[in-house]
XYZ file of C-alpha atoms in Angstrom:
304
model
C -122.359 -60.066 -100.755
C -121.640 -64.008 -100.505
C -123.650 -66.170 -102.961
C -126.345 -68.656 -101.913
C -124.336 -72.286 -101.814
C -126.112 -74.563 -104.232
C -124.017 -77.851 -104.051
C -122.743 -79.061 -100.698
C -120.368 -81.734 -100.572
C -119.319 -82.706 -97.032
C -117.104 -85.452 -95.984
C -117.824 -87.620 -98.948
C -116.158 -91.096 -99.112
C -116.346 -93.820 -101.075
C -115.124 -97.693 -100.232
C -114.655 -100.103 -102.391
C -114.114 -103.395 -100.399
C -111.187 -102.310 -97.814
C -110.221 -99.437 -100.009
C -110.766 -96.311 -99.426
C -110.815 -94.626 -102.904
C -112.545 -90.961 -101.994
C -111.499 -89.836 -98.558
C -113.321 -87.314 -96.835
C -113.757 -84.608 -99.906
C -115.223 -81.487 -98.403
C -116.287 -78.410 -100.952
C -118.835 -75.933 -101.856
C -120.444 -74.700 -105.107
C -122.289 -70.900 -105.200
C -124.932 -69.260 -107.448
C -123.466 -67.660 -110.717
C -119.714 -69.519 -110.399
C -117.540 -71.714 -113.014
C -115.660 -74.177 -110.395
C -112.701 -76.181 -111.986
C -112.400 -79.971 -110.450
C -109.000 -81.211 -111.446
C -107.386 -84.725 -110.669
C -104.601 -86.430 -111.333
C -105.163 -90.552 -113.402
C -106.343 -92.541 -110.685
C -107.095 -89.522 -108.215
C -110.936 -90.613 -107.992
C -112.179 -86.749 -110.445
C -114.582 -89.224 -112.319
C -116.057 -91.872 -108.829
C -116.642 -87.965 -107.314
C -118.683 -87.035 -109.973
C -120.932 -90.100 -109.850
C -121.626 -89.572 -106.291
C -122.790 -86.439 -106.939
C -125.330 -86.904 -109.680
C -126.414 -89.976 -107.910
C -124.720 -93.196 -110.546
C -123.163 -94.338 -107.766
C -124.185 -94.282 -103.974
C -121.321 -92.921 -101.066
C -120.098 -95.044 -98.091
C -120.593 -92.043 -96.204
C -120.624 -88.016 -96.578
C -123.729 -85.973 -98.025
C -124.434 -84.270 -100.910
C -127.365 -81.488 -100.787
C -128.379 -79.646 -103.687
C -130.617 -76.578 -103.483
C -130.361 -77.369 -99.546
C -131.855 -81.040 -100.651
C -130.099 -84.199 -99.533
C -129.645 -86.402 -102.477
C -129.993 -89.538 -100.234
C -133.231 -88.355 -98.352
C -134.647 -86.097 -101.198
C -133.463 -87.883 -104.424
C -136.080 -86.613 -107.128
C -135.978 -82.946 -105.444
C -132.259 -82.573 -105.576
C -132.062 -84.207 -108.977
C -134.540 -81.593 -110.280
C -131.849 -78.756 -109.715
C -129.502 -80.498 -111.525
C -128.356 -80.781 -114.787
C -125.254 -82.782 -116.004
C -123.358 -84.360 -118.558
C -121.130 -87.163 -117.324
C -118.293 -88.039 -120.410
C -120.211 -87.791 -123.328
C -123.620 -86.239 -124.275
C -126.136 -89.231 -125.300
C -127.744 -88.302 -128.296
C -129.823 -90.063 -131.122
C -127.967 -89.416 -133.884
C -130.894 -90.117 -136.759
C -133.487 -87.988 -134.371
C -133.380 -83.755 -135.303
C -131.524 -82.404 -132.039
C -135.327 -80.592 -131.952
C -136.637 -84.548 -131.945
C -133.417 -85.250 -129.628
C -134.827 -82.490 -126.918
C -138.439 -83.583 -127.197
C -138.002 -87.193 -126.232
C -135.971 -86.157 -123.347
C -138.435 -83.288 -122.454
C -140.961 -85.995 -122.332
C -139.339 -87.478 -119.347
C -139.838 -84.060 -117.158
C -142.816 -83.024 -115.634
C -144.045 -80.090 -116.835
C -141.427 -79.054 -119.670
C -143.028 -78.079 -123.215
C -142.146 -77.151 -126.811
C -141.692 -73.275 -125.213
C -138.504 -74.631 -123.001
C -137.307 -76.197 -125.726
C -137.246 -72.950 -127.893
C -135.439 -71.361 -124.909
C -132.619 -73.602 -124.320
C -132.189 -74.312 -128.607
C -131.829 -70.148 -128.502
C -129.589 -70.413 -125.251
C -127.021 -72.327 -126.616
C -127.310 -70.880 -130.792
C -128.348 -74.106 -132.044
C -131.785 -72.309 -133.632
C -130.657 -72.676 -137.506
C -129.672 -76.319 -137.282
C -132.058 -77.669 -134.265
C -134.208 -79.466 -137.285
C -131.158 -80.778 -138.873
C -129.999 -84.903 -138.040
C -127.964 -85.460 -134.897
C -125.667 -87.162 -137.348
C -124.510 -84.053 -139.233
C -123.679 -81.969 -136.146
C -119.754 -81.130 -135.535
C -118.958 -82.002 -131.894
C -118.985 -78.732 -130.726
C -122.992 -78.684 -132.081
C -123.267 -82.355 -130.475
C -121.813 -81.037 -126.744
C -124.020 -77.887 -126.828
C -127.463 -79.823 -127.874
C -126.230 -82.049 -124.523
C -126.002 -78.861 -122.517
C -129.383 -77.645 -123.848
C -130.331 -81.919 -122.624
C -129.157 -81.104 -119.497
C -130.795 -76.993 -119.121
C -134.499 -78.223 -120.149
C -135.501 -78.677 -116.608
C -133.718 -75.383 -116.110
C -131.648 -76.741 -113.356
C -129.693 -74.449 -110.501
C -126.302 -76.510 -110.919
C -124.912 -77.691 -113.576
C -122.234 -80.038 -114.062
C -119.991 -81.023 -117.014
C -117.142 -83.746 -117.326
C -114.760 -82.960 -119.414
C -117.224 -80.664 -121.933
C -113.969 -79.708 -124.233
C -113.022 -83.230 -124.666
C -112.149 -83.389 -128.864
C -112.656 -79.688 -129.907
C -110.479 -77.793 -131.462
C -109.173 -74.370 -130.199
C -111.503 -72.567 -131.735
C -114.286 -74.756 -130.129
C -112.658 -74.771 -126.683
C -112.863 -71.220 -127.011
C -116.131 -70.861 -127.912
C -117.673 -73.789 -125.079
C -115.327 -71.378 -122.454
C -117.520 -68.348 -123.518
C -120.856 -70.427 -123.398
C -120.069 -71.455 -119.868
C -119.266 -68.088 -118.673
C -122.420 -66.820 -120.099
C -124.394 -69.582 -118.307
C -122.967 -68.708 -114.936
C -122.727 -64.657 -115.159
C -125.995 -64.175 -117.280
C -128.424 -67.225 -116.329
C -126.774 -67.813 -112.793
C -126.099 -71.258 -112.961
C -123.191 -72.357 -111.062
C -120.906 -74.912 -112.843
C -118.655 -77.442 -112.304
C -116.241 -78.331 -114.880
C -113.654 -81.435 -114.823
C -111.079 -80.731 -117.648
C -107.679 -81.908 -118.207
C -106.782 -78.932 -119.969
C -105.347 -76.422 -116.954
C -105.077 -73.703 -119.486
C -108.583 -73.527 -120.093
C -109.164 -73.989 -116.205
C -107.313 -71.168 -115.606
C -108.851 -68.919 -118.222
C -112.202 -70.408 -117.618
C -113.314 -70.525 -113.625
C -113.331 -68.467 -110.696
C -112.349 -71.023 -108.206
C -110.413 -74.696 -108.537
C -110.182 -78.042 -106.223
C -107.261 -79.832 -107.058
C -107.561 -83.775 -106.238
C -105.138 -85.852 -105.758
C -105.073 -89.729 -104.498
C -109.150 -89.487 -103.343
C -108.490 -85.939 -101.327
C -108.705 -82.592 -101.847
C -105.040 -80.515 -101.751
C -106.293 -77.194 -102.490
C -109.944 -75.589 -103.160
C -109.104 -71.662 -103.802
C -109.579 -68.885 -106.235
C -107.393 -69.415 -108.932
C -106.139 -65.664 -108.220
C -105.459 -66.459 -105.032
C -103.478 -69.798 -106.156
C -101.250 -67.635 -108.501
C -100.907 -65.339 -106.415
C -96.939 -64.279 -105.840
C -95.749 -67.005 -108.380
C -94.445 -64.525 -110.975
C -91.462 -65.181 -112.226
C -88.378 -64.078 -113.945
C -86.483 -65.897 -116.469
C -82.737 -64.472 -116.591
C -80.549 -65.545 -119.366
C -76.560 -65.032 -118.253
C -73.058 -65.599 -119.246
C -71.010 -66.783 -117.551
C -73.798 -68.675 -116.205
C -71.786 -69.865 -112.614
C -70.581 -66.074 -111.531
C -74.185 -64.616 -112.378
C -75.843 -67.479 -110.139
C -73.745 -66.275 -107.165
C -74.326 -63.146 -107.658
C -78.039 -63.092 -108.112
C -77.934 -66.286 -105.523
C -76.950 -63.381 -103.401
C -79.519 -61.033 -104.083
C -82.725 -63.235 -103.975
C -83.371 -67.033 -104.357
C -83.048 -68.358 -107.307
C -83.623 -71.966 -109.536
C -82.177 -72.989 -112.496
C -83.591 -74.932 -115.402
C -82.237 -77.312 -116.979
C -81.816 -75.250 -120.461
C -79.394 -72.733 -118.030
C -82.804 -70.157 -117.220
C -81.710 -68.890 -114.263
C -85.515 -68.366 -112.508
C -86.044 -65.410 -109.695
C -88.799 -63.711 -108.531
C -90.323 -60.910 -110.001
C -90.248 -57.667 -108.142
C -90.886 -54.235 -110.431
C -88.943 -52.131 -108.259
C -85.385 -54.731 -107.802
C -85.374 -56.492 -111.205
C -83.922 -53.422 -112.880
C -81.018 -53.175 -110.103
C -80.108 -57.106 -110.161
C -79.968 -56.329 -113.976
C -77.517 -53.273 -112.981
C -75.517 -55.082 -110.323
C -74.624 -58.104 -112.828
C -73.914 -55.977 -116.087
C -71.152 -53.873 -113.354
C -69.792 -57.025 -112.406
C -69.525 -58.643 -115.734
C -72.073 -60.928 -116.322
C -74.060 -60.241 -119.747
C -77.211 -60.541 -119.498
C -78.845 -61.439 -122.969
C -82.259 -62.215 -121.797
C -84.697 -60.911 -118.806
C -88.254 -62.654 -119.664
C -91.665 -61.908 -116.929
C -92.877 -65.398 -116.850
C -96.528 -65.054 -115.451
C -98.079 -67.801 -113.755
C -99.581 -70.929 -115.004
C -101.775 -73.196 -112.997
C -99.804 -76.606 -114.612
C -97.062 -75.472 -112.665
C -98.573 -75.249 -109.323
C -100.793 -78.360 -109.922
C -97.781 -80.413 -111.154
C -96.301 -78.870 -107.389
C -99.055 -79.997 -105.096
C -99.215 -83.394 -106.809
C -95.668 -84.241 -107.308
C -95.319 -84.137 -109.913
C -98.229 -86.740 -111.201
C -100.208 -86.086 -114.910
C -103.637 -85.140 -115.029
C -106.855 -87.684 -116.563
């Protein structure tokens, strides 16, 4: 059954003086999905993300939330929206329970009981009475995701919310954020420069490059048939004609001699280049990586 969409972007651009640095970005977000926004330095990841919590205003293109046009419905689109753009404010001489008050204060509506909810959501209940100041980061980015829940928004989006863990942080945000979308429903949208965790973490990825949008897809379905496998030979020229023969073929610049990975021909390449000589002291399944594609469609360019 296809989700409800809950952030619309259409044809957003953004000018600045002759200069068109967002061209014409075009992608949806549903209920209950992690959705990975990755960008090469320069590609426009962070000017995107300002447009569409409303920091900065677009030369032309909508954004609706909830079905609400941020430029005609401001406060109503705002209210289903929850985000953390860089890093989480925070007062860090104020409790994180003092922390979520003040800012609760500023929402219609939202009491001490929603603040109990989100300090249980995201396990902060043992230190939520503690100083700001003596949180790790990992405490400091979930109290700003518990900042950003209290008006128990429908979208939720986070820049770079693994920026300065460690791994067993990452791990533990990647978990939080899959809970939020498959348990509470929220749908997410995560910039990260870390395409490992992209790849582990969401169910579909836009790749940005130079203010437009290469590639918005499942990241199963960007993976898809790039399995590889490394060969190690000797002598390396005679077992590159031969396999050159059989299937294409790249080489690395260590000697890896790359082919694709088929279950059913791999073991007679193996065959046909042990019977012609070739030894063959390596045969590795390399399985697909996301760097490697996005490095591809961007040619070649690092990521923010």
């Amino acid at each position: 059954m296809e989700k409800n969409i809950t952030l619309s972007v259409k044809d957003l651009k953004k000018e600045i003086g002759k200069r068109e640095i967002i061209k014409g970005l075009t992608f949806d977000l549903r209920e209950g999905e992690v959705f990975g926004f990755l960008g090469p330095n320069g590609a426009g990841k962070t000017t995107t993300i300002r447009m569409l919590v409303g920091l900065i205003k677009p030369t032309s293109g909508s954004v609706r939330i909830c079905g609400y046009n941020i430029e005609e419905n401001f406060q109503e689109a705002m209210n289903k929206l929850g985000c953390i753009v860089e890093n989480p404010e925070l007062y860090p001489y104020l409790s994180g329970y003092n922390n979520l008050l003040h800012f609760a204060r500023m929402i219609e509506g939202i009491g001490e009981k929603r603040i109990r909810e989100v300090t249980e959501l995201v396990g902060l209940t043992e230190r939520i009475h503690d100083k700001v100041k003596t949180y790790s980061l990992g405490m400091r980015q979930r109290l700003g995701i518990a900042q950003a829940l209290l008006g128990e928004p429908k979208v939720l989006i986070l820049d770079e919310p693994t920026n300065g863990l460690d791994p067993a942080g990452i791990r533990e945000m990647r978990q939080f954020i899959r809970y939020l979308a498959e348990k509470e429903g929220l749908s997410v949208l995560v910039s990260s420069h870390l395409l490992s965790e992209i790849q582990l973490l969401c169910d579909r990825v836009a790749i940005i490059s130079k203010g437009a949008i290469i590639r918005v897809d499942t990241v199963e379905h960007l993976l898809a048939n790039r399995e590889r496998v490394a060969w190690r030979i000797s002598p390396l020229e005679k077992g590159k004609q031969l396999l050159s023969s059989l299937t294409t073929i790249e080489e690395k610049e260590d000697g890896t001699i790359l082919t694709e990975f088929n279950e059913q021909k791999t073991p007679e390449w193996n065959r046909q280049l042990v019977e012609a000589g070739v030894s063959v002291t390596e045969i590795n399944r390399k399985m697909p990586v996301l760097e490697e594609l996005f490095l591809e469609l961007t040619g070649g360019d690092t990521i923010e």
